[in-house]
Amino acid sequence: MKLLDKIGREFSGYNILESGKRLFDRRPLQCSLYVTDRCNLDCAYCTEYDNSRPHPSLDDLKKWIRKIRELGTMRIALVGGEPLVHPDIVEIVRYCRELGFATSLTTNGFLLTRKLVAELEDAGLQVMQISVDRMTPSPITKKSFKTILPKLDYFRDSKISLHITGVICADTLPESEAVLETGLSRGIPTEVRLVHADPLQRFRVDRGRREELERFIDSMIERKRRGEKIHTSEAILNYQRSLLRGEHVEWTCMAGYKLFFVSAQGKFWICSMVHTDKHIMDVTLDDLYANYRKKSCQEGCGVYCAVSASLLVEKPIEVLGKEIIARAKRVPAMLSPSSGSRTDNMSSLNSTEPEGARKMNGSRNGGPSADDGVTLGKSA
Ligand SMILES: C[S@@+](CC[C@H](N)C(=O)[O-])C[C@H]1O[C@@H](n2cnc3c(N)ncnc32)[C@H](O)[C@@H]1O
Ligand code: SF4
Ligand code: SF4
C-alpha cells in the first residue's frame, strides 16, 4: 500500500464535517440496534441475551431501521445477543447501507466463515468488532483467540475494518495483556475494557483486584500516548482509571439523545442498562432532546460507548485533539522500512497462521466503530 494511503487511513475516521453536524445540531449520532436477543454463547458477565425470545422479523427490523434513519441518526451499530445468529443479517446490513447509515456489527465471531465475511462486505458492512476476552476459553468466557485467530485470514483483503474488544475481569486479566498484544501485533486496533458496573449484581464474575486492574489501564494509557492502536480514546481510559479509584468524573450523559438503543422488540432504550417501554416508532426528536440531562445513574456508569459519545459531544476539541496526536505518532513508524514487524506471540496457538492474518489495517475505510464515539464514521 502506498505510504500516503497508509497515512490517510490513520485519519480516515475523522470526517470532521459530517461528525461536526451531529456535535452541534439536535439529532442523534448513533443507534445500537439489537437485531436479536438470541445468542450461541453464555458469557458469565453478560445480561444482554435471552434465548427464550424469537428473532425479530426482517420486516419489523426494516421498519425500525427506517424510523431510526428518519430521526437523522448517522451511524448504526448492529448488536445483540449475537447478530450473526439472525438468519437475515446480511440483508439487514444491506438495508442499513441502502439508507445511508455508517454501519458496524459487533460479534463473538464464532459463526464467521469466509463466505459470510464476503457477503457482509458485499452488503456494505464497514466495521466489524470481534469480541475476544482471552487466549483460550474458560468457564467464564469462550471468546478467545483460539477460535478467532484462524478466522482473521478471512479479512486479509476485505474492506471491512476490524477491531478487537475484550472484557477485563478476574478470569481474563491474566490474559488481557496477551490479547492486546496479539491484536496490536497484527495491526488490528484492539481494546480491553473493564466489565460494566453491576448495581443489581447480575453478573456471574469477580471483577478482579483494583491495583492490578489499575496497573493494566495505566499501561494502556502509556501505549495509547505512544501512538499504539489502542481502540479507544485516552478520555475513556482515564475514565476507567477514575472508576477504579472511585474518583468523581464530571460529564453529562447524552444517552437517549445523541446515542440510543433499540431493543429486539423495537423498544426505545436510553442505553443498554436503562430501558423504556416506548416503541421506537413513537419516538420524536423532542423525546430524544429531553434526555439531554445529567442522569441519576451516571456515577460509576460502565456503558463506555455512552460515556465516549458524551465526552466527545461535550469536549470535542480535547477528545479529538488527543486522538489525532496519538494517531500522528504512528506516521514515523510507517516511514520506517521495518514498520509493523513486531513479535508474534501467538505461534504456540497457531503456528500455521497465514501472513494475511498477521498484518491488517483495521481503519481502512473510516467507517463507524461499534462502540466508540471517538471514531466518527463517514457520512451517513
Ligand atoms: C452484548 S455483546 C453483543 C455482541 C456479541 N454477542 C459479542 O459478544 O460481541 C456486545 C459487547 O458487550 C460486551 N459485554 C457484554 N457484557 C458486558 C459487561 N458486563 N461488561 C462489559 N462488556 C460487556 C461484549 O463482550 C461485547 O463486546
Ligand atoms: S457472546 Fe455476546 S451476547 Fe452472547 S453471552 Fe457473550 S457477550 Fe452476551
Ligand atoms: S449514565 Fe450510564 S447507565 Fe445511566 S443512562 Fe447514561 S449511559 Fe445509561
CSV table of C-alpha atoms and ligand atoms in Angstrom, one decimal:
chain,number,residue,atom,x,y,z
A,1,MET,CA,0.0,0.0,0.0
A,2,LYS,CA,1.2,3.5,-0.8
A,3,LEU,CA,2.6,5.5,2.1
A,4,LEU,CA,0.1,8.3,1.6
A,5,ASP,CA,-2.8,5.8,1.6
A,6,LYS,CA,-1.4,4.3,4.8
A,7,ILE,CA,-1.2,7.8,6.4
A,8,GLY,CA,-4.7,8.6,5.1
A,9,ARG,CA,-6.1,5.6,6.8
A,10,GLU,CA,-4.8,6.6,10.1
A,11,PHE,CA,-7.0,9.7,10.0
A,12,SER,CA,-9.9,8.5,7.8
A,13,GLY,CA,-12.2,8.0,10.8
A,14,TYR,CA,-12.4,11.8,11.1
A,15,ASN,CA,-14.9,13.1,8.7
A,16,ILE,CA,-14.9,16.3,10.6
A,17,LEU,CA,-17.7,18.0,8.5
A,18,GLU,CA,-20.1,15.1,8.9
A,19,SER,CA,-19.5,14.4,12.5
A,20,GLY,CA,-19.4,18.1,13.2
A,21,LYS,CA,-23.1,18.3,12.2
A,22,ARG,CA,-24.1,16.0,14.9
A,23,LEU,CA,-22.0,17.7,17.5
A,24,PHE,CA,-23.9,21.0,17.0
A,25,ASP,CA,-27.4,20.0,15.9
A,26,ARG,CA,-30.1,18.2,17.9
A,27,ARG,CA,-30.1,15.0,16.0
A,28,PRO,CA,-28.6,11.7,17.2
A,29,LEU,CA,-25.2,10.4,16.2
A,30,GLN,CA,-25.6,6.7,16.8
A,31,CYS,CA,-28.1,4.0,17.5
A,32,SER,CA,-27.3,0.5,18.7
A,33,LEU,CA,-29.9,-1.9,17.3
A,34,TYR,CA,-30.3,-5.3,18.9
A,35,VAL,CA,-31.1,-7.4,15.8
A,36,THR,CA,-31.8,-10.4,18.1
A,37,ASP,CA,-31.8,-11.3,21.8
A,38,ARG,CA,-30.6,-14.8,21.0
A,39,CYS,CA,-27.0,-16.0,21.4
A,40,ASN,CA,-24.9,-19.0,20.8
A,41,LEU,CA,-22.7,-18.4,23.9
A,42,ASP,CA,-23.2,-17.7,27.6
A,43,CYS,CA,-20.6,-15.3,28.9
A,44,ALA,CA,-20.8,-15.1,32.7
A,45,TYR,CA,-20.7,-11.3,32.7
A,46,CYS,CA,-23.4,-10.8,30.1
A,47,THR,CA,-27.1,-9.9,30.8
A,48,GLU,CA,-27.8,-8.9,27.2
A,49,TYR,CA,-29.1,-12.2,25.7
A,50,ASP,CA,-32.2,-14.2,26.1
A,51,ASN,CA,-32.8,-17.4,24.1
A,52,SER,CA,-36.5,-17.6,25.1
A,53,ARG,CA,-37.3,-14.9,22.6
A,54,PRO,CA,-37.7,-15.3,18.8
A,55,HIS,CA,-35.7,-13.2,16.3
A,56,PRO,CA,-37.5,-10.1,15.2
A,57,SER,CA,-38.7,-10.4,11.6
A,58,LEU,CA,-36.8,-8.7,8.8
A,59,ASP,CA,-39.9,-6.6,8.0
A,60,ASP,CA,-40.0,-5.3,11.6
A,61,LEU,CA,-36.3,-4.6,11.7
A,62,LYS,CA,-36.5,-2.7,8.4
A,63,LYS,CA,-39.4,-0.6,9.7
A,64,TRP,CA,-37.4,0.3,12.8
A,65,ILE,CA,-34.2,1.0,10.8
A,66,ARG,CA,-36.2,3.4,8.6
A,67,LYS,CA,-37.5,5.2,11.6
A,68,ILE,CA,-34.0,5.4,13.2
A,69,ARG,CA,-32.8,7.0,10.0
A,70,GLU,CA,-35.7,9.4,9.8
A,71,LEU,CA,-34.6,10.7,13.2
A,72,GLY,CA,-31.4,11.8,11.5
A,73,THR,CA,-29.1,9.1,13.0
A,74,MET,CA,-25.8,8.8,11.2
A,75,ARG,CA,-24.4,5.5,12.4
A,76,ILE,CA,-26.0,2.2,13.3
A,77,ALA,CA,-24.3,-0.4,15.4
A,78,LEU,CA,-25.8,-3.9,15.0
A,79,VAL,CA,-25.6,-5.7,18.3
A,80,GLY,CA,-27.4,-8.4,20.2
A,81,GLY,CA,-27.5,-11.2,21.5
A,82,GLU,CA,-25.3,-12.4,18.7
A,83,PRO,CA,-26.2,-10.6,15.5
A,84,LEU,CA,-24.8,-13.4,13.3
A,85,VAL,CA,-27.4,-15.9,14.5
A,86,HIS,CA,-30.1,-13.8,12.8
A,87,PRO,CA,-30.8,-15.6,9.5
A,88,ASP,CA,-31.2,-12.2,7.7
A,89,ILE,CA,-28.2,-10.5,9.0
A,90,VAL,CA,-26.7,-9.8,5.5
A,91,GLU,CA,-29.9,-8.3,4.3
A,92,ILE,CA,-30.1,-6.2,7.5
A,93,VAL,CA,-26.7,-4.8,6.8
A,94,ARG,CA,-27.5,-4.2,3.1
A,95,TYR,CA,-30.6,-2.3,4.1
A,96,CYS,CA,-28.8,-0.1,6.6
A,97,ARG,CA,-26.3,0.8,3.9
A,98,GLU,CA,-29.0,1.5,1.4
A,99,LEU,CA,-30.5,4.0,3.8
A,100,GLY,CA,-27.1,5.7,4.1
A,101,PHE,CA,-26.1,4.6,7.6
A,102,ALA,CA,-22.5,4.1,8.5
A,103,THR,CA,-22.8,0.5,9.7
A,104,SER,CA,-20.9,-1.6,12.2
A,105,LEU,CA,-21.6,-5.0,13.7
A,106,THR,CA,-20.4,-6.5,17.0
A,107,THR,CA,-19.9,-10.2,17.1
A,108,ASN,CA,-18.4,-13.0,19.2
A,109,GLY,CA,-17.1,-14.2,15.8
A,110,PHE,CA,-17.9,-17.9,16.3
A,111,LEU,CA,-20.2,-18.1,13.2
A,112,LEU,CA,-17.8,-16.2,10.9
A,113,THR,CA,-16.9,-18.1,7.7
A,114,ARG,CA,-15.0,-16.8,4.7
A,115,LYS,CA,-18.3,-16.8,2.7
A,116,LEU,CA,-20.2,-14.8,5.4
A,117,VAL,CA,-17.4,-12.2,5.6
A,118,ALA,CA,-17.5,-11.8,1.8
A,119,GLU,CA,-21.3,-11.5,1.9
A,120,LEU,CA,-21.2,-8.9,4.7
A,121,GLU,CA,-18.6,-7.0,2.8
A,122,ASP,CA,-20.7,-7.1,-0.4
A,123,ALA,CA,-23.6,-5.8,1.6
A,124,GLY,CA,-21.5,-2.8,2.6
A,125,LEU,CA,-20.5,-3.5,6.2
A,126,GLN,CA,-17.8,-1.0,7.1
A,127,VAL,CA,-16.7,-2.1,10.6
A,128,MET,CA,-16.7,-5.3,12.5
A,129,GLN,CA,-15.9,-5.5,16.2
A,130,ILE,CA,-15.0,-9.0,17.3
A,131,SER,CA,-15.0,-9.6,21.0
A,132,VAL,CA,-12.1,-11.6,22.3
A,133,ASP,CA,-11.5,-11.9,26.1
A,134,ARG,CA,-8.8,-14.5,26.4
A,135,MET,CA,-6.2,-16.6,24.6
A,136,THR,CA,-8.0,-19.8,25.4
A,137,PRO,CA,-11.6,-20.4,26.5
A,138,SER,CA,-12.6,-20.6,30.2
A,139,PRO,CA,-15.8,-21.4,32.1
A,140,ILE,CA,-16.4,-17.6,32.3
A,141,THR,CA,-16.0,-16.8,28.6
A,142,LYS,CA,-15.4,-18.8,25.5
A,143,LYS,CA,-14.5,-15.8,23.4
A,144,SER,CA,-10.8,-16.4,22.9
A,145,PHE,CA,-8.1,-16.1,20.2
A,146,LYS,CA,-8.0,-19.9,20.0
A,147,THR,CA,-11.3,-19.6,18.0
A,148,ILE,CA,-10.7,-16.2,16.4
A,149,LEU,CA,-7.1,-16.4,15.2
A,150,PRO,CA,-7.8,-18.8,12.3
A,151,LYS,CA,-10.6,-16.6,11.1
A,152,LEU,CA,-8.6,-13.4,10.8
A,153,ASP,CA,-7.4,-14.6,7.4
A,154,TYR,CA,-10.9,-14.0,6.1
A,155,PHE,CA,-10.3,-10.3,6.4
A,156,ARG,CA,-7.0,-10.4,4.5
A,157,ASP,CA,-8.3,-8.4,1.5
A,158,SER,CA,-11.5,-7.3,3.0
A,159,LYS,CA,-12.7,-3.7,3.0
A,160,ILE,CA,-14.3,-4.3,6.4
A,161,SER,CA,-12.3,-2.6,9.2
A,162,LEU,CA,-11.8,-5.0,12.1
A,163,HIS,CA,-11.5,-4.1,15.8
A,164,ILE,CA,-10.9,-6.4,18.7
A,165,THR,CA,-12.5,-5.7,22.0
A,166,GLY,CA,-12.2,-7.7,25.2
A,167,VAL,CA,-13.7,-7.6,28.7
A,168,ILE,CA,-11.4,-7.5,31.8
A,169,CYS,CA,-12.4,-9.3,34.9
A,170,ALA,CA,-10.5,-11.6,37.4
A,171,ASP,CA,-10.8,-14.5,35.0
A,172,THR,CA,-9.5,-12.7,31.9
A,173,LEU,CA,-7.0,-10.2,33.4
A,174,PRO,CA,-4.0,-12.7,33.4
A,175,GLU,CA,-4.5,-13.0,29.6
A,176,SER,CA,-5.6,-9.4,28.8
A,177,GLU,CA,-2.0,-8.3,28.1
A,178,ALA,CA,-1.6,-11.2,25.6
A,179,VAL,CA,-5.0,-10.4,24.0
A,180,LEU,CA,-3.9,-6.8,23.5
A,181,GLU,CA,-0.5,-7.8,22.2
A,182,THR,CA,-2.0,-10.3,19.8
A,183,GLY,CA,-4.4,-7.9,18.2
A,184,LEU,CA,-1.9,-5.0,18.1
A,185,SER,CA,0.9,-7.1,16.7
A,186,ARG,CA,-1.3,-7.9,13.7
A,187,GLY,CA,-2.1,-4.2,13.1
A,188,ILE,CA,-5.7,-4.6,14.4
A,189,PRO,CA,-7.0,-1.7,16.7
A,190,THR,CA,-7.6,-3.5,20.0
A,191,GLU,CA,-9.0,-2.6,23.3
A,192,VAL,CA,-9.8,-4.4,26.5
A,193,ARG,CA,-12.1,-2.7,29.0
A,194,LEU,CA,-13.5,-3.2,32.5
A,195,VAL,CA,-16.6,-5.1,33.0
A,196,HIS,CA,-19.6,-2.8,33.3
A,197,ALA,CA,-20.9,-1.6,36.6
A,198,ASP,CA,-23.3,-4.1,38.1
A,199,PRO,CA,-25.6,-2.3,40.5
A,200,LEU,CA,-28.1,-5.1,40.5
A,201,GLN,CA,-25.4,-7.8,41.0
A,202,ARG,CA,-26.5,-9.8,38.0
A,203,PHE,CA,-23.1,-10.7,36.6
A,204,ARG,CA,-21.5,-14.0,37.5
A,205,VAL,CA,-17.9,-12.7,37.6
A,206,ASP,CA,-15.4,-11.4,40.0
A,207,ARG,CA,-14.3,-8.0,38.8
A,208,GLY,CA,-10.6,-8.5,39.7
A,209,ARG,CA,-8.2,-6.8,42.1
A,210,ARG,CA,-8.3,-3.0,41.8
A,211,GLU,CA,-4.5,-2.5,41.9
A,212,GLU,CA,-3.9,-5.0,39.1
A,213,LEU,CA,-6.7,-3.5,37.0
A,214,GLU,CA,-5.4,0.0,37.5
A,215,ARG,CA,-1.9,-1.1,36.5
A,216,PHE,CA,-3.2,-2.5,33.4
A,217,ILE,CA,-5.3,0.5,32.5
A,218,ASP,CA,-2.2,2.7,33.1
A,219,SER,CA,-0.2,0.6,30.7
A,220,MET,CA,-2.8,1.1,28.0
A,221,ILE,CA,-2.8,4.8,28.6
A,222,GLU,CA,1.0,4.8,28.1
A,223,ARG,CA,0.7,2.8,25.0
A,224,LYS,CA,-2.0,5.0,23.6
A,225,ARG,CA,0.1,8.0,24.2
A,226,ARG,CA,2.9,6.3,22.3
A,227,GLY,CA,0.6,6.0,19.3
A,228,GLU,CA,-0.3,2.3,19.5
A,229,LYS,CA,-3.6,1.3,18.1
A,230,ILE,CA,-5.5,1.0,21.4
A,231,HIS,CA,-9.0,1.2,20.1
A,232,THR,CA,-10.4,3.7,22.5
A,233,SER,CA,-9.8,7.3,23.4
A,234,GLU,CA,-7.5,8.4,26.2
A,235,ALA,CA,-10.5,10.0,27.7
A,236,ILE,CA,-12.2,6.6,28.1
A,237,LEU,CA,-9.0,5.1,29.5
A,238,ASN,CA,-8.8,7.9,32.0
A,239,TYR,CA,-12.5,7.5,32.8
A,240,GLN,CA,-11.9,3.8,33.6
A,241,ARG,CA,-9.0,4.6,35.8
A,242,SER,CA,-11.2,7.1,37.7
A,243,LEU,CA,-13.9,4.5,38.1
A,244,LEU,CA,-11.3,2.1,39.7
A,245,ARG,CA,-10.1,4.9,42.1
A,246,GLY,CA,-13.6,5.9,43.0
A,247,GLU,CA,-13.0,9.4,41.7
A,248,HIS,CA,-15.8,11.6,40.5
A,249,VAL,CA,-15.8,12.4,36.8
A,250,GLU,CA,-17.7,15.5,35.6
A,251,TRP,CA,-19.8,14.7,32.5
A,252,THR,CA,-23.3,14.8,31.2
A,253,CYS,CA,-24.8,11.6,29.9
A,254,MET,CA,-26.1,12.0,26.3
A,255,ALA,CA,-27.6,8.5,26.2
A,256,GLY,CA,-31.2,8.7,24.9
A,257,TYR,CA,-30.2,11.8,22.9
A,258,LYS,CA,-27.0,11.6,20.9
A,259,LEU,CA,-27.0,7.9,21.1
A,260,PHE,CA,-29.7,5.5,22.0
A,261,PHE,CA,-30.5,1.8,21.8
A,262,VAL,CA,-33.4,-0.1,20.2
A,263,SER,CA,-34.3,-3.5,21.7
A,264,ALA,CA,-35.1,-6.6,19.7
A,265,GLN,CA,-38.7,-5.9,20.4
A,266,GLY,CA,-38.4,-2.4,18.9
A,267,LYS,CA,-38.4,-0.6,22.3
A,268,PHE,CA,-36.6,2.6,22.7
A,269,TRP,CA,-33.8,2.2,25.3
A,270,ILE,CA,-31.8,5.1,26.8
A,271,CYS,CA,-28.8,2.7,26.9
A,272,SER,CA,-28.1,-1.0,27.4
A,273,MET,CA,-28.8,-0.7,31.1
A,274,VAL,CA,-31.7,1.8,31.2
A,275,HIS,CA,-34.8,0.7,29.3
A,276,THR,CA,-38.1,2.3,28.5
A,277,ASP,CA,-41.4,0.8,27.3
A,278,LYS,CA,-41.8,3.4,24.5
A,279,HIS,CA,-41.7,1.9,21.0
A,280,ILE,CA,-39.1,3.4,18.6
A,281,MET,CA,-41.9,4.1,16.1
A,282,ASP,CA,-43.4,6.6,18.6
A,283,VAL,CA,-40.2,8.4,19.4
A,284,THR,CA,-39.8,12.1,18.4
A,285,LEU,CA,-36.8,14.4,18.3
A,286,ASP,CA,-38.3,16.2,21.3
A,287,ASP,CA,-38.3,12.9,23.2
A,288,LEU,CA,-34.6,12.5,22.4
A,289,TYR,CA,-33.8,16.0,23.4
A,290,ALA,CA,-35.5,15.5,26.7
A,291,ASN,CA,-32.7,13.0,27.6
A,292,TYR,CA,-30.1,15.7,27.3
A,293,ARG,CA,-29.5,15.9,31.0
A,294,LYS,CA,-27.5,14.5,33.8
A,295,LYS,CA,-28.8,11.1,34.9
A,296,SER,CA,-29.1,9.7,38.4
A,297,CYS,CA,-27.2,6.6,37.3
A,298,GLN,CA,-24.1,8.5,36.0
A,299,GLU,CA,-21.8,7.8,39.0
A,300,GLY,CA,-19.9,4.7,38.1
A,301,CYS,CA,-21.6,4.2,34.7
A,302,GLY,CA,-19.9,1.5,32.7
A,303,VAL,CA,-21.6,2.0,29.4
A,304,TYR,CA,-18.4,3.1,27.7
A,305,CYS,CA,-20.0,3.8,24.3
A,306,ALA,CA,-22.3,6.3,26.0
A,307,VAL,CA,-19.5,7.9,28.1
A,308,SER,CA,-17.4,8.1,25.0
A,309,ALA,CA,-20.0,9.8,22.8
A,310,SER,CA,-21.0,12.1,25.7
A,311,LEU,CA,-17.4,13.2,26.3
A,312,LEU,CA,-17.0,13.7,22.6
A,313,VAL,CA,-20.0,15.9,22.3
A,314,GLU,CA,-19.1,17.9,25.4
A,315,LYS,CA,-15.4,18.3,24.8
A,316,PRO,CA,-14.8,17.7,21.1
A,317,ILE,CA,-11.6,19.6,20.8
A,318,GLU,CA,-10.0,18.0,23.8
A,319,VAL,CA,-11.1,14.4,22.9
A,320,LEU,CA,-10.4,14.6,19.2
A,321,GLY,CA,-7.2,16.6,19.6
A,322,LYS,CA,-5.6,13.9,21.8
A,323,GLU,CA,-6.7,11.2,19.4
A,324,ILE,CA,-5.3,13.0,16.4
A,325,ILE,CA,-2.0,13.5,18.2
A,326,ALA,CA,-1.9,9.8,19.2
A,327,ARG,CA,-2.5,8.8,15.5
A,328,ALA,CA,0.0,11.2,14.2
A,329,LYS,CA,2.6,9.4,16.3
A,330,ARG,CA,2.1,6.3,14.1
A,331,VAL,CA,3.3,8.1,11.0
A,332,PRO,CA,7.1,7.9,11.6
A,333,ALA,CA,6.8,4.2,12.1
A,334,MET,CA,5.2,4.0,8.6
A,335,LEU,CA,8.1,5.7,7.1
A,336,SER,CA,10.5,3.1,8.6
A,337,PRO,CA,11.3,0.1,6.3
A,338,SER,CA,10.8,-2.3,9.3
A,339,SER,CA,7.4,-0.8,10.0
A,340,GLY,CA,5.0,-3.3,11.6
A,341,SER,CA,7.5,-6.2,12.0
A,342,ARG,CA,6.5,-6.9,15.6
A,343,THR,CA,6.9,-10.1,17.5
A,344,ASP,CA,4.2,-12.7,17.0
A,345,ASN,CA,3.4,-14.1,20.4
A,346,MET,CA,0.7,-16.4,19.1
A,347,SER,CA,2.9,-19.0,17.4
A,348,SER,CA,2.2,-21.6,20.1
A,349,LEU,CA,-1.5,-21.4,19.4
A,350,ASN,CA,-1.5,-21.2,15.6
A,351,SER,CA,1.8,-21.7,14.0
A,352,THR,CA,0.4,-22.1,10.5
A,353,GLU,CA,-1.4,-18.8,10.5
A,354,PRO,CA,-1.3,-17.2,7.1
A,355,GLU,CA,0.6,-14.0,6.7
A,356,GLY,CA,-2.6,-12.1,5.7
A,357,ALA,CA,-3.9,-12.5,9.3
A,358,ARG,CA,-0.8,-11.0,10.7
A,359,LYS,CA,-0.8,-7.6,9.1
A,360,MET,CA,-4.1,-5.8,8.8
A,361,ASN,CA,-5.0,-2.3,9.0
A,362,GLY,CA,-8.3,-2.0,10.9
A,363,SER,CA,-9.0,1.6,10.0
A,364,ARG,CA,-9.3,1.2,6.3
A,365,ASN,CA,-12.5,2.9,5.3
A,366,GLY,CA,-13.3,5.3,8.1
A,367,GLY,CA,-16.5,3.6,9.0
A,368,PRO,CA,-18.0,3.7,12.4
A,369,SER,CA,-16.9,2.0,15.5
A,370,ALA,CA,-19.4,-0.2,17.1
A,371,ASP,CA,-18.6,1.1,20.5
A,372,ASP,CA,-16.5,4.1,20.4
A,373,GLY,CA,-17.8,7.6,20.0
A,374,VAL,CA,-14.4,8.8,19.0
A,375,THR,CA,-14.0,7.2,15.6
A,376,LEU,CA,-16.6,9.1,13.7
A,377,GLY,CA,-17.6,7.5,10.5
A,378,LYS,CA,-18.2,8.7,7.0
A,379,SER,CA,-21.3,10.5,6.1
A,380,ALA,CA,-24.5,8.6,6.9
B,1,LIG,C1,-23.6,-7.8,24.4
B,1,LIG,S1,-22.4,-8.2,23.3
B,1,LIG,C2,-23.3,-8.5,21.8
B,1,LIG,C3,-22.5,-8.8,20.6
B,1,LIG,C4,-21.8,-10.2,20.6
B,1,LIG,N1,-22.6,-11.2,21.1
B,1,LIG,C5,-20.5,-10.1,21.3
B,1,LIG,O1,-20.3,-10.7,22.4
B,1,LIG,O2,-19.6,-9.4,20.8
B,1,LIG,C6,-21.6,-6.6,22.9
B,1,LIG,C7,-20.4,-6.3,23.7
B,1,LIG,O3,-20.6,-6.1,25.0
B,1,LIG,C8,-19.6,-6.7,25.8
B,1,LIG,N2,-20.2,-7.0,27.1
B,1,LIG,C9,-21.2,-7.8,27.4
B,1,LIG,N3,-21.4,-7.8,28.7
B,1,LIG,C10,-20.5,-6.9,29.3
B,1,LIG,C11,-20.3,-6.5,30.6
B,1,LIG,N4,-21.0,-6.9,31.6
B,1,LIG,N5,-19.3,-5.6,30.8
B,1,LIG,C12,-18.5,-5.1,29.7
B,1,LIG,N6,-18.8,-5.5,28.4
B,1,LIG,C13,-19.8,-6.4,28.2
B,1,LIG,C14,-19.3,-8.0,25.0
B,1,LIG,O4,-18.1,-8.5,25.3
B,1,LIG,C15,-19.3,-7.4,23.6
B,1,LIG,O5,-18.1,-6.9,23.3
B,2,SF4,S1,-21.5,-13.7,23.1
B,2,SF4,FE1,-22.2,-11.5,23.4
B,2,SF4,S2,-24.4,-11.6,23.7
B,2,SF4,FE2,-23.6,-13.7,23.9
B,2,SF4,S3,-23.4,-14.1,26.0
B,2,SF4,FE3,-21.4,-13.3,25.3
B,2,SF4,S4,-21.4,-11.1,25.5
B,2,SF4,FE4,-23.5,-11.8,25.7
B,3,SF4,S1,-25.4,7.2,32.9
B,3,SF4,FE1,-24.8,5.3,32.0
B,3,SF4,S2,-26.3,3.8,32.7
B,3,SF4,FE2,-27.2,5.9,33.1
B,3,SF4,S3,-28.3,6.3,31.2
B,3,SF4,FE3,-26.3,7.1,30.9
B,3,SF4,S4,-25.2,5.5,29.8
B,3,SF4,FE4,-27.0,4.6,30.7
